[in-house]
CSV table of C-alpha atoms in Angstrom, one decimal:
chain,number,residue,atom,x,y,z
A,1,MET,CA,-18.2,-5.4,-3.5
A,2,TYR,CA,-17.4,-2.7,-1.2
A,3,VAL,CA,-14.4,-2.3,0.9
A,4,TRP,CA,-15.3,-5.2,3.7
A,5,ALA,CA,-16.4,-7.8,1.2
A,6,ARG,CA,-13.3,-6.9,-1.2
A,7,MET,CA,-10.9,-7.5,1.9
A,8,ALA,CA,-12.8,-10.5,3.2
A,9,ARG,CA,-12.0,-11.8,-0.5
A,10,MET,CA,-8.3,-10.9,-0.3
A,11,MET,CA,-8.1,-12.1,3.3
A,12,ALA,CA,-9.8,-15.4,2.3
A,13,THR,CA,-7.3,-15.9,-0.7
A,14,ALA,CA,-4.1,-15.0,0.7
A,15,ARG,CA,-2.8,-18.4,1.0
A,16,SER,CA,-3.5,-19.1,-2.4
A,17,ARG,CA,-0.9,-16.3,-3.5
A,18,GLY,CA,1.9,-17.7,-1.3
A,19,PRO,CA,4.0,-16.2,1.4
A,20,TYR,CA,5.1,-12.5,0.5
A,21,LEU,CA,9.2,-12.4,0.4
A,22,VAL,CA,10.7,-9.0,0.2
A,23,GLY,CA,11.2,-8.4,-3.6
A,24,GLY,CA,8.0,-9.8,-4.6
A,25,GLU,CA,4.6,-8.4,-5.5
A,26,SER,CA,1.2,-8.3,-4.1
A,27,ARG,CA,-1.3,-8.6,-7.2
A,28,LEU,CA,-5.1,-8.1,-6.6
A,29,ALA,CA,-7.6,-7.9,-9.3
A,30,PHE,CA,-10.8,-6.0,-9.6
A,31,ARG,CA,-13.6,-4.6,-11.5
A,32,CYS,CA,-14.6,-1.2,-11.0
A,33,LEU,CA,-18.4,-1.1,-9.7
A,34,PRO,CA,-20.8,1.4,-9.6
A,35,THR,CA,-20.2,2.2,-5.7
A,36,ASP,CA,-16.2,2.8,-6.7
A,37,ILE,CA,-17.5,5.7,-9.3
A,38,ASP,CA,-17.7,9.5,-9.1
A,39,PHE,CA,-19.9,11.6,-11.5
A,40,ASN,CA,-17.5,11.5,-14.4
A,41,LEU,CA,-18.0,7.6,-14.1
A,42,HIS,CA,-14.5,6.4,-13.4
A,43,LEU,CA,-13.0,5.3,-10.4
A,44,ASN,CA,-13.0,7.7,-7.6
A,45,ASN,CA,-9.8,9.5,-6.1
A,46,ALA,CA,-10.4,7.9,-2.4
A,47,ARG,CA,-11.1,4.3,-3.9
A,48,TYR,CA,-7.5,4.1,-5.2
A,49,MET,CA,-6.4,4.9,-1.2
A,50,MET,CA,-8.6,2.0,-0.2
A,51,LEU,CA,-7.7,-0.4,-2.9
A,52,ALA,CA,-3.8,0.4,-2.0
A,53,ASP,CA,-4.8,-0.1,1.7
A,54,LEU,CA,-5.8,-3.8,0.4
A,55,GLY,CA,-2.7,-4.3,-1.4
A,56,ARG,CA,-0.5,-3.2,1.5
A,57,ILE,CA,-2.8,-5.2,4.0
A,58,ASP,CA,-2.2,-8.4,1.6
A,59,ILE,CA,1.7,-7.9,2.1
A,60,PHE,CA,1.4,-7.5,5.7
A,61,LEU,CA,-0.8,-10.7,6.2
A,62,ARG,CA,1.0,-13.0,3.7
A,63,ALA,CA,4.7,-11.5,5.3
A,64,GLY,CA,3.4,-12.6,8.8
A,65,LEU,CA,3.2,-9.2,9.8
A,66,ILE,CA,-0.3,-8.6,10.9
A,67,ALA,CA,0.2,-12.0,13.4
A,68,LEU,CA,3.3,-10.7,14.6
A,69,ALA,CA,2.2,-6.8,15.0
A,70,ARG,CA,-0.9,-8.3,16.9
A,71,LYS,CA,1.5,-10.5,19.1
A,72,ASN,CA,3.9,-7.8,19.9
A,73,GLY,CA,1.3,-4.5,20.2
A,74,TRP,CA,2.7,-3.4,17.2
A,75,ALA,CA,0.9,-0.9,14.5
A,76,PRO,CA,1.8,-0.9,10.8
A,77,MET,CA,0.8,2.7,9.8
A,78,ILE,CA,0.9,4.8,6.7
A,79,GLY,CA,2.5,8.1,7.1
A,80,GLY,CA,2.1,9.6,3.8
A,81,LEU,CA,1.3,9.0,-0.2
A,82,GLN,CA,1.5,10.8,-3.4
A,83,VAL,CA,-0.7,9.9,-6.5
A,84,ALA,CA,-0.1,10.2,-10.1
A,85,TYR,CA,-3.3,9.6,-12.1
A,86,VAL,CA,-2.2,9.1,-15.8
A,87,ARG,CA,-5.4,6.8,-17.3
A,88,GLU,CA,-8.9,6.7,-15.9
A,89,ILE,CA,-10.7,3.4,-14.9
A,90,ARG,CA,-14.2,3.5,-16.4
A,91,LEU,CA,-17.2,1.8,-15.0
A,92,TRP,CA,-17.1,-2.2,-15.2
A,93,ARG,CA,-13.4,-2.2,-16.4
A,94,ARG,CA,-11.2,-4.8,-14.9
A,95,PHE,CA,-7.8,-4.0,-13.4
A,96,GLU,CA,-5.3,-5.1,-11.1
A,97,VAL,CA,-3.4,-3.2,-8.1
A,98,ILE,CA,0.2,-4.6,-8.1
A,99,SER,CA,1.6,-3.6,-4.7
A,100,SER,CA,5.5,-3.8,-3.2
A,101,ILE,CA,7.6,-2.8,-0.7
A,102,GLU,CA,10.5,-1.2,-2.5
A,103,THR,CA,12.9,-0.5,0.2
A,104,TRP,CA,13.3,1.1,3.9
A,105,GLU,CA,15.6,3.4,5.7
A,106,GLY,CA,16.0,3.4,9.4
A,107,THR,CA,11.8,3.4,10.5
A,108,SER,CA,10.8,4.3,7.4
A,109,VAL,CA,9.5,1.9,4.5
A,110,ILE,CA,8.5,3.0,0.8
A,111,GLY,CA,5.7,1.2,-0.7
A,112,ARG,CA,4.4,1.3,-4.3
A,113,HIS,CA,1.0,0.4,-5.6
A,114,ARG,CA,0.4,0.4,-9.6
A,115,PHE,CA,-3.2,0.3,-11.1
A,116,VAL,CA,-2.9,-1.6,-14.2
A,117,LEU,CA,-5.7,-1.6,-16.6
A,118,ASP,CA,-6.6,-5.1,-18.2
A,119,SER,CA,-4.8,-3.7,-21.7
A,120,GLY,CA,-1.5,-3.4,-19.5
A,121,ASP,CA,-1.6,0.2,-19.3
A,122,THR,CA,-0.7,1.9,-16.0
A,123,ALA,CA,-3.7,4.0,-14.8
A,124,ALA,CA,-2.6,5.1,-11.4
A,125,LEU,CA,0.7,5.2,-9.7
A,126,ILE,CA,0.6,5.6,-5.5
A,127,MET,CA,4.1,5.7,-3.6
A,128,THR,CA,3.7,5.2,0.2
A,129,THR,CA,5.9,5.6,3.5
A,130,GLY,CA,5.1,4.1,6.8
A,131,GLY,CA,6.6,2.5,9.4
A,132,VAL,CA,5.5,0.1,12.4
A,133,TYR,CA,4.6,1.6,15.6
A,134,ASP,CA,5.1,-0.2,19.1
A,135,ARG,CA,2.5,0.7,21.1
A,136,ARG,CA,4.1,-0.4,24.5
A,137,ASN,CA,7.6,1.4,24.1
A,138,ARG,CA,5.6,4.8,22.2
A,139,ARG,CA,8.0,4.6,19.0
A,140,PHE,CA,8.7,3.3,15.6
A,141,LEU,CA,10.6,0.3,15.2
A,142,ASP,CA,13.9,0.5,12.5
A,143,ILE,CA,12.7,-1.5,9.7
A,144,ALA,CA,15.4,-3.8,10.0
A,145,GLU,CA,14.2,-4.6,13.2
A,146,VAL,CA,10.8,-5.9,12.1
A,147,VAL,CA,12.4,-7.9,9.3
A,148,ALA,CA,14.5,-9.6,11.4
A,149,ALA,CA,11.6,-10.3,13.4
A,150,LEU,CA,10.1,-11.8,10.6
A,151,GLY,CA,12.7,-14.3,10.2
A,152,ARG,CA,13.9,-12.7,7.1
A,153,SER,CA,17.4,-11.5,6.0
A,154,ALA,CA,16.6,-9.1,3.4
A,155,GLN,CA,19.0,-6.0,2.9
A,156,PRO,CA,17.1,-2.7,1.6
A,157,ARG,CA,18.5,-1.5,-1.6
A,158,PRO,CA,19.6,2.0,-1.9
A,159,PRO,CA,16.2,4.4,-2.6
A,160,THR,CA,16.2,5.8,-6.2
A,161,GLU,CA,16.3,9.5,-6.9
A,162,ALA,CA,12.4,9.3,-7.2
A,163,GLU,CA,12.3,7.6,-4.0
A,164,GLN,CA,14.4,10.0,-2.6
A,165,ALA,CA,12.5,13.0,-4.0
A,166,PHE,CA,9.2,11.7,-2.8
A,167,MET,CA,10.6,11.4,0.9
A,168,ALA,CA,12.0,14.6,0.8
A,169,SER,CA,8.9,16.1,-0.2
A,170,HIS,CA,7.0,14.1,2.6
A,171,ARG,CA,9.4,15.4,4.9
A,172,ASN,CA,8.5,19.0,4.0
A,173,LEU,CA,4.7,18.5,3.7
A,174,ARG,CA,4.6,16.6,7.7
A,175,GLU,CA,7.1,19.8,8.8
A,176,LEU,CA,4.1,22.1,7.1
A,177,ALA,CA,1.5,20.1,8.7
A,178,LYS,CA,3.1,20.4,12.0
A,179,LYS,CA,3.2,24.2,12.1
A,180,ALA,CA,-0.6,24.4,10.7
């Protein structure tokens, strides 16, 4: 199944996974298909990002953010990511993408996507940063405002040292990109 079929499957089965609560996980199962591989016969680097997108969309859908965003003219957006590949996902291998919202600060939310082989070993880890853009008011929303609009009362935990380093690296690269 290519991306659209995988997205349709994820959306059709979202209700069976129940509502997403902060601190929870999205767990999506896949198999590495011939349309996913590169010349090394393993999952290509771009496909990791696409599958992480599905994990994020699953969270947004199950948390009610997609419906709320459509109603209010908001747009959830990714700001950047960092990937560490530690094991390959070979053709036909089964794996899961385990996605979560780790914490937030101001207008930025930190997400995590772990690619887990059927053996239980981690194949890759993706850290993401993103936010929710209010198109009408042309600004990024404070994540606490989004959480409240979703009817939740969750509080973020302090970012870990690794998350702080990731965010600092992201800010530096963003500044470099603006100057290029």
